[in-house]
């Protein structure tokens, strides 16, 4: 099969329209149509159903689109490897992680990475849904559980726990609880246990909500919980990696915490040689080491905070 015709077919199937595909390919609609007809003739089959609103792939068209999609992904990977020079890091890197970790820990540190590699373009996708790395939905993932997909290189970064925090201003006004029973008069800020999140955080929130606290603020991500705590709204359930960045946070009920949550960095085996991926990985590992040192120093200064 003629690759040029396959390339045009893929663009049409992806766009669902001859006109839109022509715009992408910088070809006229008639030129695109001729190439599709020629491909259909050479294969002896119909690849598209035509209707007023656009084009729909036939069963044979779906099979061919699956093949061309695989080819495009491999070409994109090869092109990325070629663009990765031995001396510089540049180009686009697609990174995915959770909304909480991305907004509260990763983004505030990225200025250091850009200082090293000013031509790097990061496409950061923050969501709880686990993106498919082998299908190249993202290049690198930082996740709160070990990935179970095949053909991934994975590295355990650290373990985190969800703990209770408030500001000195809130505690001065509302009092500092000494036991779980003392939580009753306080306002608890947390995610709804049914919200997509790490299971340890959901279990801790569920246990705390069962104490019949008088007032609650439910937010569907930890960034919102943090904003509530920093603005003295109440006592919040937050990941412990924040304590080093937000010194105004005061640990509440030090004996209460979630189980350990492992944090993993992962990327496809085929990107092992990518300098962009290596640069991002090394940067994250350096920042994690710095976090661990800070946590060790904090624990030595205040054993109750450990």
mmCIF file of N, CA, C and O in Angstrom, residues 167-248:
data_model
loop_
_atom_site.group_PDB
_atom_site.id
_atom_site.type_symbol
_atom_site.label_atom_id
_atom_site.label_comp_id
_atom_site.label_asym_id
_atom_site.label_seq_id
_atom_site.Cartn_x
_atom_site.Cartn_y
_atom_site.Cartn_z
ATOM 1 N N UNK A 167 -4.240 25.863 60.654
ATOM 2 C CA UNK A 167 -3.356 27.015 60.870
ATOM 3 C C UNK A 167 -3.386 27.410 62.340
ATOM 4 O O UNK A 167 -4.378 27.157 63.050
ATOM 5 N N UNK A 168 -2.317 28.039 62.836
ATOM 6 C CA UNK A 168 -2.326 28.538 64.222
ATOM 7 C C UNK A 168 -3.489 29.494 64.478
ATOM 8 O O UNK A 168 -4.066 29.498 65.571
ATOM 9 N N UNK A 169 -3.861 30.281 63.446
ATOM 10 C CA UNK A 169 -4.963 31.228 63.601
ATOM 11 C C UNK A 169 -6.279 30.495 63.870
ATOM 12 O O UNK A 169 -7.065 30.900 64.740
ATOM 13 N N UNK A 170 -6.519 29.424 63.113
ATOM 14 C CA UNK A 170 -7.755 28.663 63.330
ATOM 15 C C UNK A 170 -7.762 28.038 64.719
ATOM 16 O O UNK A 170 -8.768 28.093 65.447
ATOM 17 N N UNK A 171 -6.629 27.433 65.095
ATOM 18 C CA UNK A 171 -6.571 26.747 66.379
ATOM 19 C C UNK A 171 -6.688 27.722 67.549
ATOM 20 O O UNK A 171 -7.265 27.396 68.593
ATOM 21 N N UNK A 172 -6.128 28.931 67.376
ATOM 22 C CA UNK A 172 -6.250 29.940 68.431
ATOM 23 C C UNK A 172 -7.703 30.339 68.640
ATOM 24 O O UNK A 172 -8.139 30.632 69.765
ATOM 25 N N UNK A 173 -8.460 30.333 67.558
ATOM 26 C CA UNK A 173 -9.865 30.724 67.632
ATOM 27 C C UNK A 173 -10.765 29.572 68.087
ATOM 28 O O UNK A 173 -11.666 29.764 68.920
ATOM 29 N N UNK A 174 -10.523 28.379 67.553
ATOM 30 C CA UNK A 174 -11.441 27.258 67.794
ATOM 31 C C UNK A 174 -10.935 26.261 68.823
ATOM 32 O O UNK A 174 -11.680 25.376 69.238
ATOM 33 N N UNK A 175 -9.661 26.387 69.214
ATOM 34 C CA UNK A 175 -9.092 25.432 70.156
ATOM 35 C C UNK A 175 -8.399 24.278 69.442
ATOM 36 O O UNK A 175 -8.700 23.977 68.282
ATOM 37 N N UNK A 176 -7.476 23.644 70.135
ATOM 38 C CA UNK A 176 -6.727 22.528 69.566
ATOM 39 C C UNK A 176 -7.272 21.206 70.106
ATOM 40 O O UNK A 176 -7.224 20.976 71.323
ATOM 41 N N UNK A 177 -7.799 20.343 69.237
ATOM 42 C CA UNK A 177 -8.316 19.048 69.725
ATOM 43 C C UNK A 177 -7.179 18.163 70.219
ATOM 44 O O UNK A 177 -6.116 18.109 69.608
ATOM 45 N N UNK A 178 -7.426 17.502 71.338
ATOM 46 C CA UNK A 178 -6.418 16.605 71.913
ATOM 47 C C UNK A 178 -6.743 15.134 71.628
ATOM 48 O O UNK A 178 -5.857 14.286 71.624
ATOM 49 N N UNK A 179 -8.022 14.842 71.376
ATOM 50 C CA UNK A 179 -8.454 13.475 71.071
ATOM 51 C C UNK A 179 -9.444 13.521 69.921
ATOM 52 O O UNK A 179 -9.951 14.589 69.554
ATOM 53 N N UNK A 180 -9.741 12.346 69.362
ATOM 54 C CA UNK A 180 -10.727 12.280 68.281
ATOM 55 C C UNK A 180 -12.081 12.821 68.732
ATOM 56 O O UNK A 180 -12.798 13.455 67.953
ATOM 57 N N UNK A 181 -12.415 12.575 69.999
ATOM 58 C CA UNK A 181 -13.703 13.051 70.508
ATOM 59 C C UNK A 181 -13.785 14.576 70.482
ATOM 60 O O UNK A 181 -14.872 15.153 70.376
ATOM 61 N N UNK A 182 -12.628 15.241 70.535
ATOM 62 C CA UNK A 182 -12.595 16.708 70.545
ATOM 63 C C UNK A 182 -12.882 17.297 69.165
ATOM 64 O O UNK A 182 -13.038 18.521 69.034
ATOM 65 N N UNK A 183 -12.938 16.458 68.127
ATOM 66 C CA UNK A 183 -13.192 16.977 66.782
ATOM 67 C C UNK A 183 -14.630 17.468 66.600
ATOM 68 O O UNK A 183 -14.906 18.251 65.694
ATOM 69 N N UNK A 184 -15.520 17.007 67.441
ATOM 70 C CA UNK A 184 -16.943 17.305 67.283
ATOM 71 C C UNK A 184 -17.266 18.755 66.983
ATOM 72 O O UNK A 184 -17.990 19.053 66.020
ATOM 73 N N UNK A 185 -16.767 19.730 67.757
ATOM 74 C CA UNK A 185 -17.118 21.138 67.529
ATOM 75 C C UNK A 185 -16.383 21.783 66.345
ATOM 76 O O UNK A 185 -16.672 22.926 65.999
ATOM 77 N N UNK A 186 -15.439 21.073 65.761
ATOM 78 C CA UNK A 186 -14.601 21.668 64.712
ATOM 79 C C UNK A 186 -15.207 21.455 63.322
ATOM 80 O O UNK A 186 -16.105 20.647 63.121
ATOM 81 N N UNK A 187 -14.670 22.209 62.374
ATOM 82 C CA UNK A 187 -15.063 22.044 60.967
ATOM 83 C C UNK A 187 -14.000 21.192 60.280
ATOM 84 O O UNK A 187 -12.812 21.528 60.284
ATOM 85 N N UNK A 188 -14.425 20.109 59.686
ATOM 86 C CA UNK A 188 -13.509 19.197 58.994
ATOM 87 C C UNK A 188 -13.540 19.484 57.498
ATOM 88 O O UNK A 188 -14.620 19.554 56.897
ATOM 89 N N UNK A 189 -12.358 19.641 56.910
ATOM 90 C CA UNK A 189 -12.238 19.874 55.461
ATOM 91 C C UNK A 189 -11.599 18.631 54.843
ATOM 92 O O UNK A 189 -10.481 18.245 55.217
ATOM 93 N N UNK A 190 -12.297 18.006 53.928
ATOM 94 C CA UNK A 190 -11.764 16.779 53.320
ATOM 95 C C UNK A 190 -12.497 16.500 52.018
ATOM 96 O O UNK A 190 -13.436 17.202 51.650
ATOM 97 N N UNK A 191 -12.030 15.480 51.333
ATOM 98 C CA UNK A 191 -12.746 14.998 50.163
ATOM 99 C C UNK A 191 -13.849 14.042 50.608
ATOM 100 O O UNK A 191 -13.696 13.321 51.601
ATOM 101 N N UNK A 192 -14.929 14.031 49.863
ATOM 102 C CA UNK A 192 -15.957 13.026 50.102
ATOM 103 C C UNK A 192 -15.332 11.644 49.878
ATOM 104 O O UNK A 192 -14.629 11.440 48.877
ATOM 105 N N UNK A 193 -15.542 10.710 50.785
ATOM 106 C CA UNK A 193 -14.928 9.380 50.612
ATOM 107 C C UNK A 193 -15.269 8.711 49.287
ATOM 108 O O UNK A 193 -14.531 7.836 48.821
ATOM 109 N N UNK A 194 -16.384 9.115 48.652
ATOM 110 C CA UNK A 194 -16.765 8.532 47.363
ATOM 111 C C UNK A 194 -16.070 9.219 46.185
ATOM 112 O O UNK A 194 -16.162 8.756 45.050
ATOM 113 N N UNK A 195 -15.363 10.327 46.447
ATOM 114 C CA UNK A 195 -14.644 11.026 45.386
ATOM 115 C C UNK A 195 -13.433 10.202 44.953
ATOM 116 O O UNK A 195 -12.747 9.626 45.799
ATOM 117 N N UNK A 196 -13.127 10.118 43.645
ATOM 118 C CA UNK A 196 -11.920 9.400 43.212
ATOM 119 C C UNK A 196 -10.670 9.954 43.895
ATOM 120 O O UNK A 196 -10.381 11.145 43.805
ATOM 121 N N UNK A 197 -9.962 9.109 44.616
ATOM 122 C CA UNK A 197 -8.779 9.514 45.375
ATOM 123 C C UNK A 197 -8.072 8.251 45.844
ATOM 124 O O UNK A 197 -8.562 7.137 45.642
ATOM 125 N N UNK A 198 -6.923 8.415 46.474
ATOM 126 C CA UNK A 198 -6.226 7.247 47.011
ATOM 127 C C UNK A 198 -7.087 6.629 48.110
ATOM 128 O O UNK A 198 -7.724 7.341 48.900
ATOM 129 N N UNK A 199 -7.118 5.323 48.162
ATOM 130 C CA UNK A 199 -8.023 4.638 49.086
ATOM 131 C C UNK A 199 -7.704 4.956 50.544
ATOM 132 O O UNK A 199 -8.612 5.069 51.376
ATOM 133 N N UNK A 200 -6.423 5.136 50.878
ATOM 134 C CA UNK A 200 -6.055 5.440 52.260
ATOM 135 C C UNK A 200 -6.648 6.764 52.709
ATOM 136 O O UNK A 200 -7.094 6.904 53.860
ATOM 137 N N UNK A 201 -6.658 7.759 51.813
ATOM 138 C CA UNK A 201 -7.258 9.039 52.148
ATOM 139 C C UNK A 201 -8.750 8.924 52.347
ATOM 140 O O UNK A 201 -9.325 9.544 53.254
ATOM 141 N N UNK A 202 -9.406 8.123 51.505
ATOM 142 C CA UNK A 202 -10.853 7.933 51.632
ATOM 143 C C UNK A 202 -11.198 7.245 52.946
ATOM 144 O O UNK A 202 -12.172 7.613 53.616
ATOM 145 N N UNK A 203 -10.390 6.248 53.337
ATOM 146 C CA UNK A 203 -10.643 5.526 54.588
ATOM 147 C C UNK A 203 -10.493 6.466 55.781
ATOM 148 O O UNK A 203 -11.316 6.453 56.709
ATOM 149 N N UNK A 204 -9.443 7.300 55.767
ATOM 150 C CA UNK A 204 -9.236 8.238 56.870
ATOM 151 C C UNK A 204 -10.387 9.236 56.947
ATOM 152 O O UNK A 204 -10.928 9.502 58.038
ATOM 153 N N UNK A 205 -10.795 9.795 55.808
ATOM 154 C CA UNK A 205 -11.898 10.763 55.800
ATOM 155 C C UNK A 205 -13.185 10.127 56.308
ATOM 156 O O UNK A 205 -13.937 10.738 57.077
ATOM 157 N N UNK A 206 -13.435 8.901 55.889
ATOM 158 C CA UNK A 206 -14.651 8.203 56.322
ATOM 159 C C UNK A 206 -14.655 8.012 57.835
ATOM 160 O O UNK A 206 -15.677 8.198 58.516
ATOM 161 N N UNK A 207 -13.491 7.658 58.388
ATOM 162 C CA UNK A 207 -13.387 7.462 59.832
ATOM 163 C C UNK A 207 -13.624 8.770 60.587
ATOM 164 O O UNK A 207 -14.336 8.810 61.599
ATOM 165 N N UNK A 208 -13.067 9.862 60.067
ATOM 166 C CA UNK A 208 -13.224 11.155 60.729
ATOM 167 C C UNK A 208 -14.656 11.663 60.641
ATOM 168 O O UNK A 208 -15.202 12.212 61.602
ATOM 169 N N UNK A 209 -15.283 11.472 59.489
ATOM 170 C CA UNK A 209 -16.667 11.922 59.320
ATOM 171 C C UNK A 209 -17.617 11.163 60.232
ATOM 172 O O UNK A 209 -18.678 11.668 60.606
ATOM 173 N N UNK A 210 -17.237 9.947 60.599
ATOM 174 C CA UNK A 210 -18.079 9.148 61.490
ATOM 175 C C UNK A 210 -18.069 9.674 62.925
ATOM 176 O O UNK A 210 -18.850 9.218 63.763
ATOM 177 N N UNK A 211 -17.180 10.656 63.218
ATOM 178 C CA UNK A 211 -17.112 11.228 64.566
ATOM 179 C C UNK A 211 -18.210 12.268 64.793
ATOM 180 O O UNK A 211 -18.260 12.914 65.832
ATOM 181 N N UNK A 212 -19.089 12.447 63.799
ATOM 182 C CA UNK A 212 -20.199 13.402 63.917
ATOM 183 C C UNK A 212 -19.717 14.822 64.171
ATOM 184 O O UNK A 212 -20.172 15.507 65.091
ATOM 185 N N UNK A 213 -18.761 15.266 63.344
ATOM 186 C CA UNK A 213 -18.289 16.649 63.458
ATOM 187 C C UNK A 213 -19.441 17.583 63.111
ATOM 188 O O UNK A 213 -20.303 17.271 62.280
ATOM 189 N N UNK A 214 -19.441 18.750 63.750
ATOM 190 C CA UNK A 214 -20.596 19.649 63.624
ATOM 191 C C UNK A 214 -20.674 20.333 62.267
ATOM 192 O O UNK A 214 -21.755 20.713 61.821
ATOM 193 N N UNK A 215 -19.532 20.509 61.588
ATOM 194 C CA UNK A 215 -19.527 21.229 60.314
ATOM 195 C C UNK A 215 -18.461 20.639 59.407
ATOM 196 O O UNK A 215 -17.393 20.223 59.875
ATOM 197 N N UNK A 216 -18.756 20.578 58.115
ATOM 198 C CA UNK A 216 -17.789 20.032 57.152
ATOM 199 C C UNK A 216 -17.709 20.909 55.916
ATOM 200 O O UNK A 216 -18.643 21.645 55.589
ATOM 201 N N UNK A 217 -16.569 20.825 55.254
ATOM 202 C CA UNK A 217 -16.386 21.394 53.917
ATOM 203 C C UNK A 217 -15.824 20.285 53.048
ATOM 204 O O UNK A 217 -14.716 19.802 53.282
ATOM 205 N N UNK A 218 -16.590 19.860 52.055
ATOM 206 C CA UNK A 218 -16.143 18.816 51.123
ATOM 207 C C UNK A 218 -15.622 19.471 49.854
ATOM 208 O O UNK A 218 -16.299 20.311 49.256
ATOM 209 N N UNK A 219 -14.423 19.089 49.453
ATOM 210 C CA UNK A 219 -13.837 19.591 48.210
ATOM 211 C C UNK A 219 -13.352 18.379 47.422
ATOM 212 O O UNK A 219 -12.827 17.431 48.002
ATOM 213 N N UNK A 220 -13.515 18.404 46.096
ATOM 214 C CA UNK A 220 -13.210 17.182 45.334
ATOM 215 C C UNK A 220 -11.749 17.053 44.924
ATOM 216 O O UNK A 220 -11.403 16.220 44.098
ATOM 217 N N UNK A 221 -10.847 17.876 45.512
ATOM 218 C CA UNK A 221 -9.416 17.639 45.323
ATOM 219 C C UNK A 221 -8.655 18.282 46.480
ATOM 220 O O UNK A 221 -9.165 19.174 47.168
ATOM 221 N N UNK A 222 -7.419 17.826 46.678
ATOM 222 C CA UNK A 222 -6.634 18.281 47.829
ATOM 223 C C UNK A 222 -6.201 19.741 47.710
ATOM 224 O O UNK A 222 -5.936 20.389 48.728
ATOM 225 N N UNK A 223 -6.116 20.275 46.488
ATOM 226 C CA UNK A 223 -5.771 21.683 46.342
ATOM 227 C C UNK A 223 -6.837 22.554 47.000
ATOM 228 O O UNK A 223 -6.532 23.522 47.697
ATOM 229 N N UNK A 224 -8.106 22.202 46.791
ATOM 230 C CA UNK A 224 -9.194 22.936 47.423
ATOM 231 C C UNK A 224 -9.170 22.790 48.934
ATOM 232 O O UNK A 224 -9.439 23.750 49.672
ATOM 233 N N UNK A 225 -8.849 21.573 49.412
ATOM 234 C CA UNK A 225 -8.732 21.358 50.859
ATOM 235 C C UNK A 225 -7.636 22.262 51.427
ATOM 236 O O UNK A 225 -7.811 22.910 52.471
ATOM 237 N N UNK A 226 -6.493 22.315 50.737
ATOM 238 C CA UNK A 226 -5.381 23.159 51.194
ATOM 239 C C UNK A 226 -5.791 24.619 51.289
ATOM 240 O O UNK A 226 -5.467 25.301 52.273
ATOM 241 N N UNK A 227 -6.501 25.126 50.271
ATOM 242 C CA UNK A 227 -6.930 26.520 50.296
ATOM 243 C C UNK A 227 -7.844 26.786 51.482
ATOM 244 O O UNK A 227 -7.775 27.844 52.120
ATOM 245 N N UNK A 228 -8.710 25.840 51.789
ATOM 246 C CA UNK A 228 -9.583 25.990 52.940
ATOM 247 C C UNK A 228 -8.796 26.068 54.239
ATOM 248 O O UNK A 228 -9.072 26.902 55.110
ATOM 249 N N UNK A 229 -7.793 25.200 54.380
ATOM 250 C CA UNK A 229 -6.981 25.184 55.595
ATOM 251 C C UNK A 229 -6.168 26.476 55.717
ATOM 252 O O UNK A 229 -6.137 27.110 56.784
ATOM 253 N N UNK A 230 -5.500 26.880 54.634
ATOM 254 C CA UNK A 230 -4.663 28.079 54.680
ATOM 255 C C UNK A 230 -5.467 29.337 55.001
ATOM 256 O O UNK A 230 -4.926 30.309 55.536
ATOM 257 N N UNK A 231 -6.749 29.304 54.672
ATOM 258 C CA UNK A 231 -7.607 30.465 54.950
ATOM 259 C C UNK A 231 -8.434 30.275 56.226
ATOM 260 O O UNK A 231 -9.464 30.926 56.405
ATOM 261 N N UNK A 232 -7.964 29.377 57.115
ATOM 262 C CA UNK A 232 -8.480 29.247 58.481
ATOM 263 C C UNK A 232 -9.937 28.774 58.544
ATOM 264 O O UNK A 232 -10.660 29.103 59.473
ATOM 265 N N UNK A 233 -10.358 27.995 57.532
ATOM 266 C CA UNK A 233 -11.749 27.531 57.513
ATOM 267 C C UNK A 233 -11.955 26.368 58.487
ATOM 268 O O UNK A 233 -13.040 26.213 59.046
ATOM 269 N N UNK A 234 -10.930 25.544 58.688
ATOM 270 C CA UNK A 234 -11.091 24.396 59.563
ATOM 271 C C UNK A 234 -9.848 23.521 59.589
ATOM 272 O O UNK A 234 -8.749 23.951 59.230
ATOM 273 N N UNK A 235 -10.040 22.278 60.003
ATOM 274 C CA UNK A 235 -8.974 21.277 60.066
ATOM 275 C C UNK A 235 -9.097 20.392 58.834
ATOM 276 O O UNK A 235 -10.170 19.850 58.561
ATOM 277 N N UNK A 236 -8.005 20.258 58.086
ATOM 278 C CA UNK A 236 -8.077 19.560 56.814
ATOM 279 C C UNK A 236 -7.270 18.282 56.759
ATOM 280 O O UNK A 236 -6.251 18.130 57.446
ATOM 281 N N UNK A 237 -7.735 17.354 55.931
ATOM 282 C CA UNK A 237 -7.015 16.117 55.631
ATOM 283 C C UNK A 237 -6.140 16.386 54.408
ATOM 284 O O UNK A 237 -6.653 16.624 53.306
ATOM 285 N N UNK A 238 -4.814 16.348 54.596
ATOM 286 C CA UNK A 238 -3.880 16.720 53.529
ATOM 287 C C UNK A 238 -2.691 15.753 53.499
ATOM 288 O O UNK A 238 -2.333 15.169 54.526
ATOM 289 N N UNK A 239 -2.052 15.606 52.324
ATOM 290 C CA UNK A 239 -0.852 14.762 52.237
ATOM 291 C C UNK A 239 0.325 15.396 52.970
ATOM 292 O O UNK A 239 0.499 16.619 52.959
ATOM 293 N N UNK A 240 1.157 14.573 53.595
ATOM 294 C CA UNK A 240 2.229 15.091 54.445
ATOM 295 C C UNK A 240 3.354 15.767 53.671
ATOM 296 O O UNK A 240 4.168 16.475 54.268
ATOM 297 N N UNK A 241 3.423 15.585 52.339
ATOM 298 C CA UNK A 241 4.503 16.242 51.601
ATOM 299 C C UNK A 241 4.352 17.764 51.577
ATOM 300 O O UNK A 241 5.265 18.486 51.189
ATOM 301 N N UNK A 242 3.190 18.271 52.021
ATOM 302 C CA UNK A 242 2.968 19.715 52.014
ATOM 303 C C UNK A 242 3.599 20.423 53.198
ATOM 304 O O UNK A 242 3.794 21.641 53.163
ATOM 305 N N UNK A 243 3.911 19.696 54.257
ATOM 306 C CA UNK A 243 4.353 20.340 55.486
ATOM 307 C C UNK A 243 5.654 21.122 55.302
ATOM 308 O O UNK A 243 5.878 22.124 55.981
ATOM 309 N N UNK A 244 6.512 20.687 54.372
ATOM 310 C CA UNK A 244 7.778 21.381 54.153
ATOM 311 C C UNK A 244 7.614 22.652 53.332
ATOM 312 O O UNK A 244 8.429 23.574 53.445
ATOM 313 N N UNK A 245 6.583 22.723 52.514
ATOM 314 C CA UNK A 245 6.367 23.898 51.672
ATOM 315 C C UNK A 245 5.479 24.943 52.346
ATOM 316 O O UNK A 245 5.575 26.127 52.040
ATOM 317 N N UNK A 246 4.604 24.511 53.237
ATOM 318 C CA UNK A 246 3.657 25.424 53.889
ATOM 319 C C UNK A 246 3.915 25.367 55.396
ATOM 320 O O UNK A 246 3.298 24.592 56.127
ATOM 321 N N UNK A 247 4.855 26.205 55.822
ATOM 322 C CA UNK A 247 5.294 26.153 57.205
ATOM 323 C C UNK A 247 4.224 26.628 58.180
ATOM 324 O O UNK A 247 4.337 26.416 59.386
ATOM 325 N N UNK A 248 3.180 27.286 57.639
ATOM 326 C CA UNK A 248 2.102 27.735 58.516
ATOM 327 C C UNK A 248 1.162 26.596 58.912
ATOM 328 O O UNK A 248 0.308 26.773 59.784
#
